XYZ file of C-alpha atoms in Angstrom:
701
model
C 2.198 110.266 136.706
C 5.941 110.601 137.228
C 8.280 107.642 137.378
C 11.636 106.678 138.824
C 14.573 106.827 136.458
C 18.182 105.839 136.390
C 20.926 108.283 135.491
C 21.503 108.005 131.758
C 24.483 109.395 129.884
C 23.015 111.596 127.201
C 24.770 113.397 124.347
C 25.292 117.032 125.286
C 23.713 119.674 123.048
C 25.060 123.093 124.015
C 22.063 124.839 122.497
C 19.349 126.698 124.332
C 15.818 125.814 123.294
C 13.280 128.301 122.046
C 11.812 130.381 124.883
C 8.387 128.764 124.465
C 9.986 125.314 124.630
C 11.954 126.331 127.729
C 8.748 127.439 129.391
C 7.050 124.093 128.618
C 10.060 122.170 129.975
C 10.176 124.223 133.163
C 6.433 123.791 133.745
C 6.795 120.039 133.287
C 9.642 119.954 135.830
C 7.930 122.140 138.422
C 4.143 122.016 138.012
C 4.071 118.356 136.971
C 6.812 117.256 139.366
C 9.281 116.126 136.757
C 12.203 117.575 138.735
C 11.943 114.679 141.207
C 13.183 112.310 138.529
C 15.459 114.725 136.760
C 17.519 115.265 139.920
C 19.237 111.993 140.747
C 21.523 110.902 143.575
C 24.683 111.424 141.574
C 23.619 114.406 139.534
C 21.136 115.315 136.845
C 19.751 112.380 134.868
C 19.708 114.363 131.634
C 22.194 117.135 130.821
C 20.457 118.095 127.581
C 17.506 119.487 129.521
C 19.847 121.732 131.558
C 21.417 123.119 128.384
C 17.995 123.691 126.850
C 16.763 125.799 129.769
C 20.105 127.613 130.056
C 21.028 126.226 133.494
C 24.302 124.501 132.515
C 25.749 125.554 135.864
C 23.779 122.739 137.509
C 25.470 119.984 135.547
C 28.841 119.690 137.328
C 27.588 119.708 140.927
C 26.895 116.450 142.792
C 23.358 116.573 144.072
C 22.745 116.652 147.815
C 19.447 117.236 149.578
C 20.215 120.905 150.252
C 21.487 121.405 146.726
C 18.341 119.750 145.354
C 16.299 122.496 146.914
C 18.638 125.072 145.379
C 18.055 123.519 141.930
C 14.300 123.779 142.396
C 14.700 127.438 143.338
C 16.834 127.970 140.222
C 14.121 126.357 138.102
C 11.449 128.585 139.615
C 13.609 131.660 139.116
C 14.199 130.746 135.470
C 10.485 130.079 134.888
C 9.541 133.300 136.631
C 11.861 135.255 134.383
C 10.346 133.660 131.293
C 6.780 134.147 132.512
C 7.467 137.815 133.193
C 9.300 138.440 129.955
C 7.205 140.428 127.523
C 9.274 139.074 124.630
C 7.239 137.326 121.935
C 7.354 133.584 122.549
C 6.631 132.766 118.915
C 8.318 129.829 117.247
C 10.002 129.734 113.840
C 8.354 131.982 111.210
C 7.868 129.031 108.838
C 5.972 127.101 111.527
C 3.816 130.088 112.374
C 2.906 130.707 108.752
C 2.162 127.050 108.068
C -0.009 126.776 111.166
C -1.793 129.997 110.159
C -2.639 128.407 106.822
C -3.788 125.188 108.443
C -5.888 127.100 110.962
C -7.678 128.846 108.108
C -8.031 125.679 106.019
C -9.446 123.343 108.658
C -10.783 125.951 111.093
C -8.712 125.212 114.196
C -9.637 127.014 117.425
C -6.919 128.502 119.701
C -6.712 125.389 121.900
C -6.344 123.069 118.888
C -3.751 125.391 117.403
C -1.668 125.339 120.615
C -1.855 121.535 120.868
C -0.733 121.221 117.245
C 2.169 123.626 117.801
C 3.223 121.773 120.960
C 3.041 118.351 119.291
C 5.106 119.483 116.308
C 7.850 120.784 118.590
C 7.572 117.675 120.772
C 8.399 115.620 117.664
C 11.245 117.909 116.592
C 12.866 119.346 119.742
C 14.992 116.723 121.449
C 15.123 118.491 124.837
C 11.332 118.778 125.021
C 10.999 115.103 124.186
C 13.568 114.215 126.884
C 11.687 116.266 129.460
C 8.414 114.536 128.598
C 10.183 111.179 128.860
C 10.365 111.742 132.603
C 6.702 110.681 132.661
C 5.535 107.177 131.864
C 2.368 105.087 131.566
C 0.297 108.113 130.716
C -3.448 107.635 130.528
C -5.662 109.861 128.382
C -6.709 111.781 131.512
C -3.069 112.289 132.502
C -2.189 113.550 129.034
C -5.047 116.050 129.077
C -3.995 117.228 132.552
C -0.351 117.620 131.464
C -1.313 119.600 128.356
C -3.630 121.752 130.434
C -0.719 122.694 132.700
C 1.845 123.140 129.925
C -0.368 125.134 127.537
C -2.346 127.002 130.186
C -5.830 126.018 129.007
C -8.664 124.468 131.056
C -8.546 120.698 131.092
C -12.062 120.380 129.649
C -11.005 122.438 126.622
C -8.003 120.176 126.090
C -10.235 117.095 126.326
C -12.664 118.525 123.785
C -9.868 119.474 121.401
C -8.452 115.922 121.508
C -11.823 114.174 121.260
C -12.799 112.162 118.189
C -15.182 114.943 117.162
C -12.478 117.625 117.229
C -10.735 118.951 114.138
C -7.354 117.595 115.212
C -8.698 114.057 115.158
C -10.927 114.504 112.099
C -8.064 115.888 110.020
C -5.558 113.402 111.452
C -3.248 116.254 112.480
C -2.947 115.077 116.098
C -4.483 112.177 117.921
C -3.922 110.292 121.159
C -2.849 106.726 120.461
C -5.128 104.874 122.850
C -3.945 101.453 121.730
C -0.206 101.813 122.199
C 1.110 100.346 125.428
C 4.245 102.335 126.039
C 6.372 102.867 129.130
C 8.029 106.005 127.853
C 7.042 109.587 127.227
C 4.392 111.711 125.743
C 5.814 111.747 122.208
C 4.813 108.122 121.694
C 1.246 108.839 122.750
C 0.645 111.976 120.675
C 0.639 110.950 117.010
C 1.169 113.472 114.249
C -0.237 113.212 110.742
C 2.825 111.419 109.381
C 6.520 110.802 109.892
C 7.622 113.771 107.811
C 4.864 116.180 108.834
C 6.834 117.998 111.570
C 9.816 118.526 109.254
C 7.614 119.967 106.514
C 5.909 122.317 108.950
C 9.277 123.635 110.129
C 11.266 123.689 106.920
C 9.465 126.034 104.523
C 6.208 127.702 103.676
C 3.960 125.113 102.070
C 0.644 124.997 100.290
C -1.514 123.820 103.201
C -2.881 120.935 101.121
C 0.674 119.733 100.436
C 1.241 119.457 104.172
C -1.122 116.473 104.076
C 0.931 114.542 101.530
C 1.255 111.620 103.976
C -2.536 111.286 103.842
C -3.423 112.217 100.287
C -1.905 113.781 97.200
C -3.080 115.137 93.879
C -3.274 112.493 91.167
C -1.359 112.672 87.902
C -3.173 113.624 84.674
C -4.834 110.727 82.812
C -3.027 108.940 80.000
C -6.273 107.646 78.496
C -9.385 109.439 77.268
C -13.088 108.891 77.852
C -13.281 107.311 74.381
C -10.996 104.509 75.602
C -13.842 103.438 77.894
C -16.497 103.258 75.180
C -17.196 99.642 76.168
C -18.783 100.871 79.438
C -20.440 103.853 77.798
C -23.953 102.941 79.043
C -22.700 103.133 82.635
C -20.746 106.337 82.055
C -23.865 107.887 80.580
C -25.313 107.746 84.100
C -22.180 108.246 86.168
C -20.777 111.395 84.542
C -23.969 113.510 84.866
C -24.381 112.246 88.433
C -20.862 113.327 89.417
C -21.343 116.729 87.801
C -24.618 117.207 89.664
C -23.186 116.207 93.043
C -20.192 118.522 92.637
C -22.386 121.455 91.629
C -24.920 120.808 94.377
C -22.382 119.978 97.088
C -24.139 116.679 97.812
C -22.877 114.503 100.651
C -22.553 110.728 100.840
C -21.555 110.187 97.187
C -19.563 106.977 96.659
C -18.778 104.970 93.525
C -17.376 101.424 93.618
C -15.298 100.270 90.642
C -13.951 96.719 90.550
C -12.162 94.523 88.044
C -8.955 92.509 87.500
C -5.604 94.252 87.993
C -4.475 96.321 85.033
C -7.909 96.954 83.542
C -7.541 100.720 83.908
C -9.428 101.492 87.122
C -6.977 104.164 88.270
C -6.922 105.702 84.799
C -10.722 105.707 84.755
C -10.771 107.693 88.000
C -8.429 110.286 86.468
C -10.481 110.421 83.276
C -13.708 110.937 85.246
C -12.167 113.806 87.216
C -10.987 115.458 84.001
C -14.429 115.056 82.412
C -16.244 116.727 85.330
C -13.533 119.406 85.637
C -12.537 118.515 89.193
C -9.186 117.884 90.814
C -8.504 114.300 91.833
C -6.742 113.387 95.071
C -5.514 109.894 95.928
C -5.672 108.556 99.480
C -2.195 107.351 100.432
C -1.371 103.656 100.700
C 2.155 104.185 102.044
C 3.961 106.456 104.483
C 6.717 108.970 103.819
C 9.292 106.141 103.974
C 7.405 104.322 101.183
C 6.377 101.574 103.580
C 2.811 100.251 103.230
C 0.281 101.364 105.839
C -2.521 99.261 107.251
C -6.258 99.628 106.828
C -6.746 101.685 109.983
C -4.065 104.195 108.939
C -5.632 104.464 105.486
C -9.015 105.253 107.054
C -7.314 108.013 109.050
C -5.897 109.360 105.809
C -9.335 109.232 104.185
C -10.902 111.062 107.118
C -8.215 113.752 106.866
C -8.802 114.147 103.133
C -12.567 114.393 103.561
C -12.140 117.105 106.194
C -9.438 119.154 104.466
C -10.942 119.025 100.968
C -14.571 119.478 101.991
C -14.883 122.922 100.409
C -12.983 122.170 97.192
C -14.319 120.996 93.828
C -12.583 117.658 93.756
C -12.926 113.891 93.816
C -11.157 111.397 96.051
C -9.954 107.977 94.941
C -9.358 105.171 97.434
C -7.405 102.478 95.569
C -6.822 98.933 96.869
C -10.068 98.960 98.824
C -9.232 95.451 100.025
C -6.905 97.054 102.590
C -10.025 98.081 104.505
C -12.895 95.873 103.380
C -11.128 92.531 102.905
C -8.127 92.493 105.266
C -9.734 90.064 107.706
C -9.461 86.293 107.808
C -12.686 84.350 107.575
C -10.829 81.124 108.303
C -9.704 82.342 111.717
C -12.691 84.556 112.451
C -10.752 87.817 112.180
C -12.940 90.668 110.968
C -11.820 93.199 108.403
C -10.962 96.775 109.367
C -14.288 97.909 107.909
C -16.261 95.295 109.855
C -14.669 96.311 113.149
C -15.662 99.915 112.394
C -18.928 99.180 110.678
C -20.909 102.039 112.205
C -18.200 104.577 111.307
C -17.880 103.234 107.751
C -21.645 103.343 107.230
C -21.843 106.892 108.578
C -18.923 107.978 106.422
C -20.511 106.482 103.272
C -23.663 108.442 104.032
C -22.088 111.760 105.035
C -18.729 112.196 103.265
C -18.557 115.718 101.779
C -16.145 114.811 98.952
C -17.331 112.273 96.323
C -15.147 109.183 96.601
C -14.216 106.559 93.997
C -13.409 103.210 95.612
C -11.278 100.858 93.485
C -10.941 97.133 94.055
C -9.656 94.092 92.195
C -12.570 91.967 93.364
C -15.983 92.327 94.935
C -16.298 88.757 96.216
C -14.657 89.323 99.610
C -16.519 92.520 100.468
C -19.524 92.399 102.759
C -22.711 92.921 100.675
C -23.963 95.194 103.463
C -21.265 97.679 102.423
C -21.821 97.222 98.685
C -25.448 98.302 98.898
C -24.381 101.668 100.335
C -22.516 102.684 97.165
C -24.464 104.893 94.753
C -22.966 103.368 91.617
C -21.175 100.018 91.220
C -19.234 99.397 87.998
C -17.412 96.271 86.900
C -14.413 97.073 84.729
C -13.475 94.048 82.639
C -10.648 93.672 80.182
C -11.806 95.715 77.162
C -13.159 93.977 74.089
C -10.980 93.383 71.037
C -11.930 96.589 69.229
C -11.390 98.714 72.313
C -8.176 96.844 73.178
C -6.831 97.648 69.732
C -7.689 101.343 70.160
C -6.046 101.524 73.593
C -2.982 99.591 72.462
C -2.611 101.912 69.477
C -2.931 104.933 71.775
C -0.467 103.623 74.358
C 1.940 102.222 71.777
C 2.367 105.543 70.080
C 4.631 105.098 67.050
C 6.344 101.959 68.382
C 3.796 99.390 67.220
C 2.925 98.342 63.715
C -0.706 97.739 62.811
C 0.012 94.014 62.610
C 1.422 93.979 66.155
C -1.519 96.034 67.437
C -3.926 93.451 66.039
C -1.785 90.608 67.407
C -1.816 92.086 70.907
C -5.535 92.845 70.693
C -6.221 89.142 70.116
C -5.073 88.387 73.687
C -8.294 88.644 75.689
C -6.520 88.592 79.058
C -4.173 91.423 78.104
C -4.723 94.509 80.246
C -3.722 98.026 79.128
C -1.233 98.308 81.991
C 0.868 95.414 80.646
C 1.163 97.054 77.225
C 1.962 100.434 78.804
C 4.847 98.994 80.841
C 6.274 97.101 77.877
C 6.139 100.243 75.716
C 7.856 102.242 78.474
C 10.743 99.746 78.590
C 11.305 99.724 74.828
C 11.003 103.517 74.594
C 13.842 103.836 77.102
C 16.180 101.746 74.913
C 14.698 102.526 71.521
C 18.082 103.260 70.037
C 19.034 99.597 70.455
C 16.425 98.450 67.913
C 15.656 99.074 64.293
C 12.251 100.456 63.385
C 11.041 96.980 62.437
C 12.351 95.399 65.635
C 10.601 97.695 68.128
C 7.173 96.106 67.559
C 8.574 92.619 68.050
C 10.413 93.705 71.200
C 7.199 95.058 72.761
C 5.335 91.887 71.771
C 8.026 89.716 73.381
C 7.775 91.607 76.685
C 3.981 91.387 76.645
C 4.131 87.682 75.808
C 6.478 86.976 78.742
C 4.163 88.798 81.145
C 1.083 86.928 79.907
C 2.809 83.566 80.366
C 3.986 84.566 83.866
C 0.362 85.427 84.700
C -0.638 81.876 83.646
C -2.409 83.193 80.537
C -2.067 81.861 77.010
C 0.880 83.283 75.054
C 0.380 85.628 72.138
C -0.830 83.985 68.950
C 1.643 84.162 66.089
C -1.254 84.434 63.666
C -4.945 85.184 63.887
C -6.601 81.797 64.248
C -9.968 83.381 63.489
C -8.858 84.851 60.189
C -10.790 83.714 57.112
C -9.025 81.130 54.889
C -7.586 82.528 51.674
C -10.081 80.579 49.579
C -13.217 81.054 51.663
C -16.319 81.575 49.570
C -19.902 80.678 50.564
C -20.188 79.137 47.097
C -17.853 76.393 48.315
C -19.989 75.587 51.368
C -22.718 72.952 51.084
C -25.414 74.359 53.406
C -29.140 73.649 53.258
C -29.901 77.384 53.001
C -28.471 80.253 50.961
C -25.805 81.757 53.211
C -25.702 85.040 51.283
C -29.435 85.558 51.834
C -29.099 84.725 55.543
C -26.317 87.307 55.931
C -28.406 89.967 54.176
C -31.371 89.228 56.435
C -29.280 89.452 59.595
C -27.816 92.747 58.402
C -31.351 94.148 58.249
C -32.666 92.663 61.506
C -29.521 93.209 63.564
C -29.912 90.015 65.576
C -30.008 86.246 65.079
C -29.338 83.005 66.919
C -27.939 80.404 64.552
C -27.035 76.779 65.169
C -24.631 75.402 62.560
C -24.273 71.632 62.571
C -22.549 69.061 60.434
C -19.317 67.089 60.059
C -15.963 68.654 60.982
C -14.329 70.847 58.327
C -17.504 71.742 56.485
C -17.003 75.462 57.109
C -19.160 76.221 60.153
C -16.617 78.292 62.084
C -15.350 79.915 58.897
C -18.908 81.000 58.120
C -19.047 82.751 61.515
C -15.877 84.683 60.600
C -17.260 85.506 57.144
C -20.581 86.635 58.610
C -18.886 89.022 61.065
C -16.817 90.463 58.212
C -19.927 90.775 56.044
C -21.816 92.587 58.808
C -18.841 94.809 59.612
C -18.873 93.666 63.244
C -16.048 92.445 65.493
C -15.881 88.688 65.993
C -15.645 87.126 69.442
C -14.744 83.447 69.301
C -15.109 81.285 72.377
C -14.055 77.660 72.584
C -14.797 75.130 75.296
C -11.350 75.685 76.827
C -12.108 79.409 77.167
C -15.292 78.833 79.150
C -15.259 75.450 80.898
C -13.856 75.477 84.436
C -13.231 72.813 87.024
C -14.613 75.118 89.730
C -18.323 74.975 90.435
C -20.108 78.054 89.126
C -17.149 79.415 87.133
C -18.354 77.984 83.815
C -21.661 79.808 84.221
C -19.809 83.047 85.001
C -17.607 82.636 81.936
C -20.649 82.049 79.732
C -22.310 85.187 81.075
C -19.087 87.145 80.570
C -18.820 86.028 76.926
C -22.351 87.165 76.100
C -21.881 90.419 78.008
C -18.649 91.224 76.163
C -20.308 90.509 72.809
C -23.142 92.839 73.743
C -20.730 95.594 74.761
C -18.639 95.115 71.617
C -21.781 94.903 69.452
C -20.047 91.954 67.849
C -20.774 88.461 66.567
C -20.333 85.798 69.246
C -19.155 82.467 67.821
C -19.246 79.541 70.239
C -17.577 76.383 68.943
C -18.558 72.921 70.169
C -21.729 74.246 71.752
C -22.837 70.673 72.477
C -20.552 70.797 75.518
C -22.913 73.311 77.127
C -26.279 72.200 75.731
C -26.442 68.486 76.489
C -29.932 67.147 77.128
C -30.638 67.805 80.817
C -32.559 64.547 81.089
C -29.236 62.719 80.788
C -27.441 64.852 83.387
C -25.834 63.043 86.318
C -24.704 66.080 88.328
C -26.378 69.300 89.382
C -23.743 71.516 87.786
C -24.422 69.911 84.388
C -27.993 71.183 84.632
C -27.032 74.669 85.843
C -24.606 75.100 82.934
C -27.360 74.328 80.417
C -29.771 76.622 82.279
C -27.245 79.478 82.180
C -26.620 78.941 78.491
C -30.343 79.007 77.727
C -30.838 82.140 79.820
C -28.015 83.982 78.057
C -29.318 82.962 74.630
C -32.805 84.154 75.526
C -31.588 87.568 76.707
C -28.960 88.210 74.042
C -29.999 90.760 71.452
C -27.039 90.468 69.092
C -25.788 87.894 66.607
C -24.970 84.520 68.163
C -23.545 81.662 66.101
C -23.132 78.230 67.674
C -21.474 75.317 65.921
C -21.520 71.619 66.713
C -20.533 68.343 65.121
C -23.068 66.483 67.264
C -26.645 67.602 66.761
C -28.015 64.527 68.463
C -28.290 64.841 72.202
C -28.763 68.616 72.326
C -31.327 69.827 74.827
C -34.732 70.238 73.207
C -35.288 73.619 74.845
C -32.033 74.804 73.285
C -33.118 73.794 69.815
C -36.269 75.875 70.209
C -34.249 78.925 71.175
C -32.217 78.934 67.967
C -33.863 81.054 65.270
C -32.376 78.902 62.545
C -30.639 75.529 62.398
C -28.337 75.285 59.365
C -26.973 71.965 58.188
C -23.457 71.947 56.690
C -22.654 68.894 54.602
C -19.847 67.461 52.504
C -19.073 69.308 49.281
C -21.245 68.728 46.247
C -19.293 67.259 43.277
C -19.221 70.537 41.349
C -18.153 72.471 44.479
C -15.377 69.962 45.165
C -14.081 70.187 41.603
C -14.127 74.001 41.482
C -12.267 74.179 44.794
C -9.758 71.608 43.503
C -9.116 73.755 40.424
C -8.630 76.907 42.503
C -6.085 75.284 44.844
C -4.224 73.662 41.951
C -3.943 77.057 40.267
C -2.647 78.647 43.479
C 0.050 75.975 43.730
C 0.977 76.353 40.048
C -0.032 72.792 39.184
C -1.148 71.810 35.672
C -4.798 70.767 35.552
C -5.375 67.074 35.163
C -8.886 66.530 33.776
C -8.680 62.834 34.628
C -8.743 63.809 38.302
C -12.281 65.159 37.911
C -13.710 61.644 37.918
C -12.071 60.848 41.245
C -12.950 64.176 42.856
C -16.580 64.168 41.772
C -17.475 60.499 42.085
C -15.184 58.844 44.593
C -14.260 61.569 47.113
C -17.806 62.143 48.336
C -16.796 63.221 51.866
C -14.589 66.134 50.874
C -14.834 69.326 52.923
C -13.265 72.784 52.635
C -11.234 71.821 55.675
C -9.546 68.997 53.725
C -8.338 71.449 51.084
C -7.094 73.800 53.845
C -5.120 70.931 55.431
C -3.488 70.041 52.109
C -2.617 73.695 51.471
C -0.868 73.854 54.865
C 1.100 70.706 54.036
C 2.336 72.368 50.854
C 4.347 74.818 52.975
C 6.719 72.067 54.116
C 5.848 69.117 51.810
C 6.067 70.151 48.149
C 3.145 69.111 45.939
C 4.501 68.590 42.427
C 1.397 67.602 40.509
C -2.378 67.500 40.598
C -2.080 63.759 41.189
C -0.064 64.411 44.344
C -2.734 66.795 45.612
C -5.430 64.264 44.777
C -3.594 61.575 46.735
C -3.379 63.833 49.758
C -7.114 64.576 49.570
C -7.847 60.835 49.288
C -5.765 60.277 52.443
C -7.768 62.937 54.314
C -11.053 61.307 53.279
C -9.864 57.814 54.225
C -9.444 58.917 57.836
C -13.131 59.844 58.167
C -15.659 57.423 59.534
C -18.089 58.231 56.717
C -15.312 57.707 54.181
C -14.409 54.284 55.568
C -18.037 53.165 55.460
C -18.300 54.121 51.790
C -15.109 52.192 50.905
C -16.368 49.089 52.696
C -19.708 49.302 50.877
C -17.962 49.623 47.517
C -15.825 46.537 48.110
């Protein structure tokens, strides 16, 4: 067990060690044979040890064989004096009191207590560490034998105390590092809870739970409220009563898995849940006392410690960044994750953990389904819907954001609450640099920059889904009464409408008007929002759109639906069929209001047509509609009415749409329209570009 050493010049510390430490050093030198390597040919190999045991007189003498025996006698004499001294060998009062608290908290027996005390001093007393460095290549059996001699307990009791079933291991307080290959001393084989644990135990009296701050710590209060998670209310309706029941009943093996993109409020949800069930929340550490990240194995140690220490408290645990344990492997190179290499332990822990645990992850795709099925509740946390986003943004933004900016930010579907919170924090810190009007714009600029950096679309300067100023169903040429349809949907609560007809006839605008009429939020999805170049992603995006509309209780408007409902008989690739199948499935299951628009009715899948409750044809404006809309726009622009234009509008411009008038109105912002004739010329130009308009001109000629 001992090893040969060379004489090393060590810094001299003229300080005697604590009596208990002296006794341990002397036992290591005599009973474990360490003196053979402490006494070198040219003197002692380590002067610090001599100072610690108060035998400085040995330092200056060259060592000869006879003198070596004298040194051994001196060591025995010193040890004998200490062994016979009736003086209390207690350590610092702070250490005693902290260990007393730990002993009560985690129920340490006398052997475990002594090992903990020894290990703390081993990590803090330089002389004791130097003495233990006289021994190298220590096996587990050698360590147990050494501790048996030093602490004066039977070896079998030491082995039991350091076993994986003992409290020292379960709490993470002390463990033998069986993996470390180390040629020097005992300190590197006996791991403490964390780098700063020994210092905290020695420095002051601590709340025993705070001593475990390297493993877990109490979470901060929530910044959000349960009402901010109304979009997952059906799931919370089950989860909250379940957590209350398990806490009251002391149930074991309670685990909840929450996953979703970064910034969707998973950590805040955990804090909100704890507040709702009136329990403290503790977070399992993801970094050490030096703020360096720790690996999956170390995080599992921290979790085990938390489960053991907090077993009798009314609390919840949260394990964030679950990927550190469940997805830290490499499938490409065959490396298993930390959880997979400890599958039996993980499974047992998920079935027996005394403290309910909330596991948070950014994704579920890389986690073994065998683990997923062991969670009691699994919740996907998506980016909140528009209504909920607006509520959260308003809450987070405090008095910094105007209502217009709140609505502008809420339009960004990829915007997570965390991005808004950080932007608000920045502007709050320098609020004095901005006027009251500028603060909203400053927050929006920061949010916009973050969205672009995340490869998302920038903020929209205006609401593209806002109704045109002149929208009126009276100016829409549909083959049914749109007012009556809206009234019927308001009574039934659900409908699946297919709006078809030429571009600009008011199909999308009707969807906006209908949502406003029903008092429901509008969710608009375009092909670019849903279509993906990756196989299977389009189907997922379709499902997500319908799910969000269901959660929001809103109107889902899908433009250019022909992209997803092409006749399957004409499909050339498998994914073209699966996209149509997914679309049909979602339509069949959706219980809200779904409005689909298309310019191309021909070629739609026949099964899709059957699934629409109503197909509404939108056509070009009737002559009287066209003229009334012309008069309204002319009045808005301050143009005198030219009755001679009525002939042209009503008889010649037969392919006019509300969209043509909207285009001309937009031109007026940068291209002044001075007369009704000018506006008429612009409308004629819009009509001339249409295929139907060109056909009519050719026929006339």
